[in-house]
Amino acid sequence: MASVQFGQHAPARRVILHLSDTHLLAGDRLLGGRYDTAAHLRRTLAAAEATGVRPDAVVFTGDLTDLGEPDAYRALRGAVEPWAERLGAPVVWVAGNHDERPALRAGLLDAEATEEPVTGVWDLAGLRLIALDSTVPGWHHGDLDAGQLEWLRAELAEPAPLGTILALHHPPLPTHIPFFDILELRDQPGLAAAIAGTDVRAILAGHLHYSTSGTFAGVPVSVSAASCYTMDLARPADEVNGMDAGQSFHLVHVWDDTITHAVVPIVDAEPAEHFTPAWVARMAELSPEQRLEAFSRKR
């Protein structure tokens, strides 16, 4: 990861890889008879590793499998854990509406196969990451019950040195696509009350199968598109459907005073060769004034 500083901001304090909606099926079956979710996962992991980023954590914001099959969780773990070990990063598994809590807990967490919410807290050298479980067993819409909100308030009672990032599946945001309104996160006022006045700096989510962003209770929300398939938004809202294109993931960079969420498309495209490590090294040898002269002045 580049560590040179040419501008006002030093390198980010922490970096998170944010991926979502892998929707794996047991036996590498095609999702809906058309989407090769296992191949798309492999391609996503390879693209993330190719960035050269060595993240402080990798977060998967739910719908890890499509049907909650134990074999699908085993396949997911088998693909992700060796990759994450190479990156030197912990993996944060967030439950989605297509997941089943007992199989997820047993298959990914080596925990008791119960219907208890899949939650957790990670200390990323001062940056606190909290995973919430917005799933409702037996349903596809989202919610956070009173017990989970009480737990969240207790966790947030003491601020973390670099603040807190929340991760959940259902984003607390409106969407212009009608069918997603039926499957939205309910009791959003309860979540807003739980994080009011706390050190929550960002919320990561999935569920929508397209990248979007907004604010909730004054906190930025970033939704990562799916690795399996995405929504074709270049259609009228009531005709939006899935397409086998547009897959991406997010690079989350955390500074002291801001957090950015960069969308990284997974595409086959031939890049230009102008900016290289050698080019960066040449710029590093120049003074700030010389760099402006060399690169900023219009010719």
Short mmCIF file of C-alpha atoms in Angstrom, two decimals:
data_model
loop_
_atom_site.label_atom_id
_atom_site.label_comp_id
_atom_site.label_asym_id
_atom_site.label_seq_id
_atom_site.Cartn_x
_atom_site.Cartn_y
_atom_site.Cartn_z
CA MET A 1 0.00 0.00 0.00
CA ALA A 2 1.37 3.41 -0.95
CA SER A 3 2.69 5.30 2.06
CA VAL A 4 4.10 8.43 0.44
CA GLN A 5 2.44 11.74 1.26
CA PHE A 6 2.22 14.32 -1.52
CA GLY A 7 -0.75 16.29 -0.17
CA GLN A 8 -2.30 17.53 3.05
CA HIS A 9 -3.30 14.12 4.41
CA ALA A 10 -1.02 11.45 5.81
CA PRO A 11 -1.73 7.81 4.87
CA ALA A 12 -4.92 6.39 6.36
CA ARG A 13 -4.74 5.10 9.91
CA ARG A 14 -6.74 1.95 9.13
CA VAL A 15 -8.00 0.20 5.99
CA ILE A 16 -10.93 -2.21 5.70
CA LEU A 17 -11.96 -4.38 2.76
CA HIS A 18 -15.76 -4.34 2.52
CA LEU A 19 -17.39 -7.10 0.45
CA SER A 20 -20.98 -8.26 0.35
CA ASP A 21 -23.61 -10.71 -0.87
CA THR A 22 -21.62 -13.70 -2.05
CA HIS A 23 -24.77 -15.93 -2.14
CA LEU A 24 -22.85 -19.23 -2.36
CA LEU A 25 -24.70 -22.46 -3.02
CA ALA A 26 -23.58 -25.95 -2.03
CA GLY A 27 -21.83 -27.83 -4.79
CA ASP A 28 -21.03 -24.60 -6.63
CA ARG A 29 -24.47 -24.65 -8.21
CA LEU A 30 -25.41 -21.67 -10.37
CA LEU A 31 -27.63 -19.16 -8.59
CA GLY A 32 -30.92 -18.94 -10.43
CA GLY A 33 -29.41 -21.15 -13.10
CA ARG A 34 -27.26 -18.28 -14.38
CA TYR A 35 -24.91 -16.72 -11.81
CA ASP A 36 -21.65 -18.53 -11.02
CA THR A 37 -21.34 -17.18 -7.49
CA ALA A 38 -18.33 -19.36 -6.61
CA ALA A 39 -16.36 -18.11 -9.63
CA HIS A 40 -17.37 -14.53 -8.88
CA LEU A 41 -16.16 -14.92 -5.30
CA ARG A 42 -12.79 -16.23 -6.47
CA ARG A 43 -12.50 -13.34 -8.89
CA THR A 44 -13.42 -10.82 -6.18
CA LEU A 45 -10.85 -12.18 -3.76
CA ALA A 46 -8.17 -12.12 -6.45
CA ALA A 47 -9.02 -8.54 -7.37
CA ALA A 48 -8.91 -7.43 -3.75
CA GLU A 49 -5.54 -9.08 -3.21
CA ALA A 50 -4.19 -7.51 -6.40
CA THR A 51 -4.72 -4.02 -4.95
CA GLY A 52 -1.75 -4.67 -2.69
CA VAL A 53 -3.76 -3.52 0.32
CA ARG A 54 -3.08 -5.35 3.55
CA PRO A 55 -6.23 -4.44 5.43
CA ASP A 56 -6.82 -4.26 9.15
CA ALA A 57 -10.00 -6.31 8.64
CA VAL A 58 -12.15 -7.86 5.92
CA VAL A 59 -15.89 -7.41 6.37
CA PHE A 60 -18.52 -9.45 4.52
CA THR A 61 -21.88 -7.73 5.08
CA GLY A 62 -24.21 -10.68 4.77
CA ASP A 63 -26.01 -13.02 2.40
CA LEU A 64 -22.91 -15.15 2.62
CA THR A 65 -24.89 -18.08 1.25
CA ASP A 66 -28.14 -18.14 -0.65
CA LEU A 67 -29.94 -20.92 1.21
CA GLY A 68 -27.97 -21.28 4.45
CA GLU A 69 -26.58 -24.68 3.42
CA PRO A 70 -23.81 -26.04 5.69
CA ASP A 71 -21.76 -27.12 2.66
CA ALA A 72 -21.97 -23.59 1.25
CA TYR A 73 -20.56 -22.14 4.48
CA ARG A 74 -17.76 -24.70 4.40
CA ALA A 75 -16.95 -23.74 0.81
CA LEU A 76 -16.98 -20.05 1.70
CA ARG A 77 -14.68 -20.57 4.64
CA GLY A 78 -12.35 -22.72 2.56
CA ALA A 79 -12.04 -19.98 -0.06
CA VAL A 80 -11.76 -16.98 2.24
CA GLU A 81 -9.68 -18.08 5.23
CA PRO A 82 -6.43 -18.93 3.35
CA TRP A 83 -6.80 -15.70 1.36
CA ALA A 84 -7.35 -13.62 4.51
CA GLU A 85 -4.39 -15.32 6.18
CA ARG A 86 -2.18 -14.20 3.30
CA LEU A 87 -3.45 -10.66 3.83
CA GLY A 88 -2.91 -10.93 7.58
CA ALA A 89 -6.45 -9.72 8.32
CA PRO A 90 -9.28 -10.97 10.53
CA VAL A 91 -12.56 -11.80 8.77
CA VAL A 92 -15.81 -10.34 10.07
CA TRP A 93 -18.84 -12.38 9.00
CA VAL A 94 -22.15 -10.50 9.08
CA ALA A 95 -25.45 -12.38 8.77
CA GLY A 96 -27.84 -11.55 5.93
CA ASN A 97 -31.44 -12.43 5.24
CA HIS A 98 -30.45 -15.37 3.02
CA ASP A 99 -28.28 -16.81 5.78
CA GLU A 100 -29.41 -19.19 8.50
CA ARG A 101 -28.01 -18.36 11.94
CA PRO A 102 -27.44 -21.94 13.19
CA ALA A 103 -25.54 -23.05 10.08
CA LEU A 104 -23.58 -19.79 9.92
CA ARG A 105 -22.57 -19.98 13.57
CA ALA A 106 -21.48 -23.61 13.24
CA GLY A 107 -19.87 -23.35 9.81
CA LEU A 108 -18.01 -20.06 10.08
CA LEU A 109 -17.64 -19.30 13.80
CA ASP A 110 -17.22 -22.79 15.29
CA ALA A 111 -19.99 -21.73 17.67
CA GLU A 112 -23.12 -23.44 18.93
CA ALA A 113 -25.72 -23.82 16.19
CA THR A 114 -28.40 -21.61 17.72
CA GLU A 115 -30.74 -18.85 16.59
CA GLU A 116 -28.86 -16.29 18.68
CA PRO A 117 -27.95 -13.13 16.73
CA VAL A 118 -24.54 -13.20 15.08
CA THR A 119 -22.81 -10.19 16.63
CA GLY A 120 -19.29 -9.29 17.63
CA VAL A 121 -16.80 -6.57 18.51
CA TRP A 122 -13.28 -6.19 17.07
CA ASP A 123 -10.56 -3.84 18.28
CA LEU A 124 -8.53 -2.87 15.21
CA ALA A 125 -5.73 -1.15 17.11
CA GLY A 126 -8.04 1.53 18.45
CA LEU A 127 -10.72 1.44 15.75
CA ARG A 128 -13.76 -0.45 17.06
CA LEU A 129 -15.76 -2.55 14.60
CA ILE A 130 -19.16 -3.84 15.71
CA ALA A 131 -21.13 -6.42 13.73
CA LEU A 132 -24.89 -6.36 14.17
CA ASP A 133 -27.40 -9.00 13.07
CA SER A 134 -30.34 -7.41 11.26
CA THR A 135 -31.79 -10.74 10.14
CA VAL A 136 -35.24 -11.92 11.19
CA PRO A 137 -35.43 -15.75 11.20
CA GLY A 138 -37.93 -16.91 8.62
CA TRP A 139 -38.17 -13.53 6.89
CA HIS A 140 -36.23 -11.40 4.40
CA HIS A 141 -36.85 -7.96 5.88
CA GLY A 142 -34.53 -6.63 8.57
CA ASP A 143 -34.88 -5.58 12.19
CA LEU A 144 -32.91 -5.11 15.41
CA ASP A 145 -34.72 -6.24 18.54
CA ALA A 146 -34.64 -4.52 21.92
CA GLY A 147 -32.05 -6.93 23.32
CA GLN A 148 -29.58 -6.27 20.52
CA LEU A 149 -30.07 -2.51 20.74
CA GLU A 150 -29.48 -2.65 24.50
CA TRP A 151 -26.28 -4.64 23.88
CA LEU A 152 -25.18 -2.07 21.30
CA ARG A 153 -25.76 0.82 23.71
CA ALA A 154 -23.66 -0.92 26.34
CA GLU A 155 -20.81 -1.50 23.87
CA LEU A 156 -20.89 2.15 22.81
CA ALA A 157 -20.98 3.51 26.36
CA GLU A 158 -17.20 4.04 26.26
CA PRO A 159 -15.71 5.65 23.13
CA ALA A 160 -12.87 3.98 21.24
CA PRO A 161 -9.64 5.85 20.45
CA LEU A 162 -10.37 5.95 16.70
CA GLY A 163 -14.14 5.70 16.93
CA THR A 164 -16.54 2.96 15.87
CA ILE A 165 -17.74 1.48 12.60
CA LEU A 166 -20.96 -0.56 12.53
CA ALA A 167 -21.54 -3.38 10.04
CA LEU A 168 -24.95 -4.90 9.30
CA HIS A 169 -26.73 -6.36 6.30
CA HIS A 170 -29.86 -4.22 5.85
CA PRO A 171 -28.87 -0.57 5.28
CA PRO A 172 -30.75 2.10 7.24
CA LEU A 173 -31.30 4.06 4.02
CA PRO A 174 -34.17 4.68 1.63
CA THR A 175 -33.98 3.17 -1.85
CA HIS A 176 -35.67 4.21 -5.08
CA ILE A 177 -36.39 0.57 -6.00
CA PRO A 178 -39.92 -0.34 -4.80
CA PHE A 179 -39.38 -4.00 -3.91
CA PHE A 180 -36.51 -3.19 -1.56
CA ASP A 181 -38.89 -1.06 0.54
CA ILE A 182 -40.68 -4.27 1.55
CA LEU A 183 -37.38 -5.75 2.73
CA GLU A 184 -36.05 -2.67 4.51
CA LEU A 185 -34.58 -2.43 8.01
CA ARG A 186 -37.44 -1.82 10.44
CA ASP A 187 -37.29 0.20 13.67
CA GLN A 188 -34.73 2.56 12.26
CA PRO A 189 -35.66 5.10 14.99
CA GLY A 190 -34.51 2.54 17.58
CA LEU A 191 -31.11 2.22 15.95
CA ALA A 192 -30.84 6.00 15.64
CA ALA A 193 -31.53 6.39 19.36
CA ALA A 194 -28.94 3.71 20.23
CA ILE A 195 -26.12 5.46 18.37
CA ALA A 196 -27.08 9.06 19.22
CA GLY A 197 -24.21 10.88 20.90
CA THR A 198 -21.79 7.97 20.48
CA ASP A 199 -18.53 7.63 18.58
CA VAL A 200 -20.07 5.79 15.59
CA ARG A 201 -18.38 7.23 12.51
CA ALA A 202 -19.66 5.01 9.69
CA ILE A 203 -22.09 2.20 8.89
CA LEU A 204 -21.27 -0.56 6.39
CA ALA A 205 -24.09 -2.55 4.78
CA GLY A 206 -25.07 -4.72 1.81
CA HIS A 207 -28.43 -6.24 0.76
CA LEU A 208 -29.19 -3.93 -2.18
CA HIS A 209 -26.83 -5.47 -4.75
CA TYR A 210 -25.73 -2.01 -5.88
CA SER A 211 -23.36 0.54 -4.42
CA THR A 212 -24.95 3.53 -2.77
CA SER A 213 -24.36 5.89 0.13
CA GLY A 214 -26.21 8.30 2.38
CA THR A 215 -26.49 9.39 5.98
CA PHE A 216 -28.43 7.93 8.88
CA ALA A 217 -28.86 9.87 12.10
CA GLY A 218 -25.97 12.04 10.95
CA VAL A 219 -23.69 9.03 10.32
CA PRO A 220 -22.41 8.18 6.81
CA VAL A 221 -23.71 4.87 5.43
CA SER A 222 -21.91 2.98 2.65
CA VAL A 223 -23.51 0.03 0.84
CA SER A 224 -21.25 -2.35 -1.07
CA ALA A 225 -22.58 -4.00 -4.20
CA ALA A 226 -22.74 -7.78 -4.42
CA SER A 227 -20.03 -10.11 -5.65
CA CYS A 228 -22.63 -12.50 -7.12
CA TYR A 229 -24.75 -10.20 -9.32
CA THR A 230 -25.86 -6.58 -9.25
CA MET A 231 -28.95 -4.56 -10.01
CA ASP A 232 -29.29 -2.99 -13.43
CA LEU A 233 -30.14 0.56 -12.37
CA ALA A 234 -30.16 1.79 -15.98
CA ARG A 235 -33.84 0.86 -16.14
CA PRO A 236 -37.04 2.34 -14.72
CA ALA A 237 -37.25 1.68 -10.99
CA ASP A 238 -40.14 -0.78 -11.30
CA GLU A 239 -38.26 -2.76 -14.00
CA VAL A 240 -34.92 -3.10 -12.19
CA ASN A 241 -33.61 -6.67 -12.21
CA GLY A 242 -30.36 -8.49 -11.60
CA MET A 243 -27.53 -8.66 -14.12
CA ASP A 244 -24.29 -10.59 -14.33
CA ALA A 245 -22.16 -7.43 -14.42
CA GLY A 246 -21.08 -4.51 -12.29
CA GLN A 247 -19.63 -6.53 -9.41
CA SER A 248 -17.39 -4.57 -7.04
CA PHE A 249 -16.11 -4.21 -3.50
CA HIS A 250 -15.15 -1.26 -1.32
CA LEU A 251 -11.87 0.00 0.10
CA VAL A 252 -12.60 1.79 3.37
CA HIS A 253 -9.85 4.19 4.46
CA VAL A 254 -10.03 5.60 7.97
CA TRP A 255 -8.36 8.88 8.87
CA ASP A 256 -8.64 10.78 12.15
CA ASP A 257 -11.20 13.21 10.74
CA THR A 258 -12.83 11.37 7.85
CA ILE A 259 -13.57 7.96 6.32
CA THR A 260 -13.69 7.27 2.59
CA HIS A 261 -15.37 4.39 0.76
CA ALA A 262 -13.90 3.71 -2.67
CA VAL A 263 -15.81 1.46 -5.09
CA VAL A 264 -13.44 -0.99 -6.80
CA PRO A 265 -15.00 -2.47 -9.97
CA ILE A 266 -14.14 -6.04 -10.89
CA VAL A 267 -13.60 -5.75 -14.63
CA ASP A 268 -11.40 -7.10 -17.39
CA ALA A 269 -9.85 -3.96 -18.83
CA GLU A 270 -6.40 -3.12 -20.08
CA PRO A 271 -4.99 -0.33 -17.91
CA ALA A 272 -2.72 2.45 -19.08
CA GLU A 273 0.90 2.34 -17.92
CA HIS A 274 1.58 5.99 -17.11
CA PHE A 275 1.48 5.90 -13.30
CA THR A 276 3.96 3.36 -11.97
CA PRO A 277 6.02 2.86 -8.79
CA ALA A 278 8.94 4.40 -10.68
CA TRP A 279 6.83 7.49 -11.46
CA VAL A 280 5.87 7.81 -7.79
CA ALA A 281 9.51 7.44 -6.78
CA ARG A 282 10.51 10.25 -9.15
CA MET A 283 7.82 12.51 -7.68
CA ALA A 284 9.02 11.65 -4.17
CA GLU A 285 12.46 12.96 -5.00
CA LEU A 286 11.06 16.40 -5.89
CA SER A 287 10.13 19.24 -3.57
CA PRO A 288 6.42 20.13 -3.24
CA GLU A 289 6.96 23.12 -5.53
CA GLN A 290 8.78 20.99 -8.10
CA ARG A 291 5.99 18.42 -8.03
CA LEU A 292 3.42 21.10 -8.76
CA GLU A 293 5.53 22.37 -11.64
CA ALA A 294 6.05 18.86 -13.00
CA PHE A 295 2.51 17.57 -12.68
CA SER A 296 0.04 20.35 -11.93
CA ARG A 297 1.01 23.08 -14.39
CA LYS A 298 -0.95 22.95 -17.63
CA ARG A 299 1.27 22.67 -20.68
#
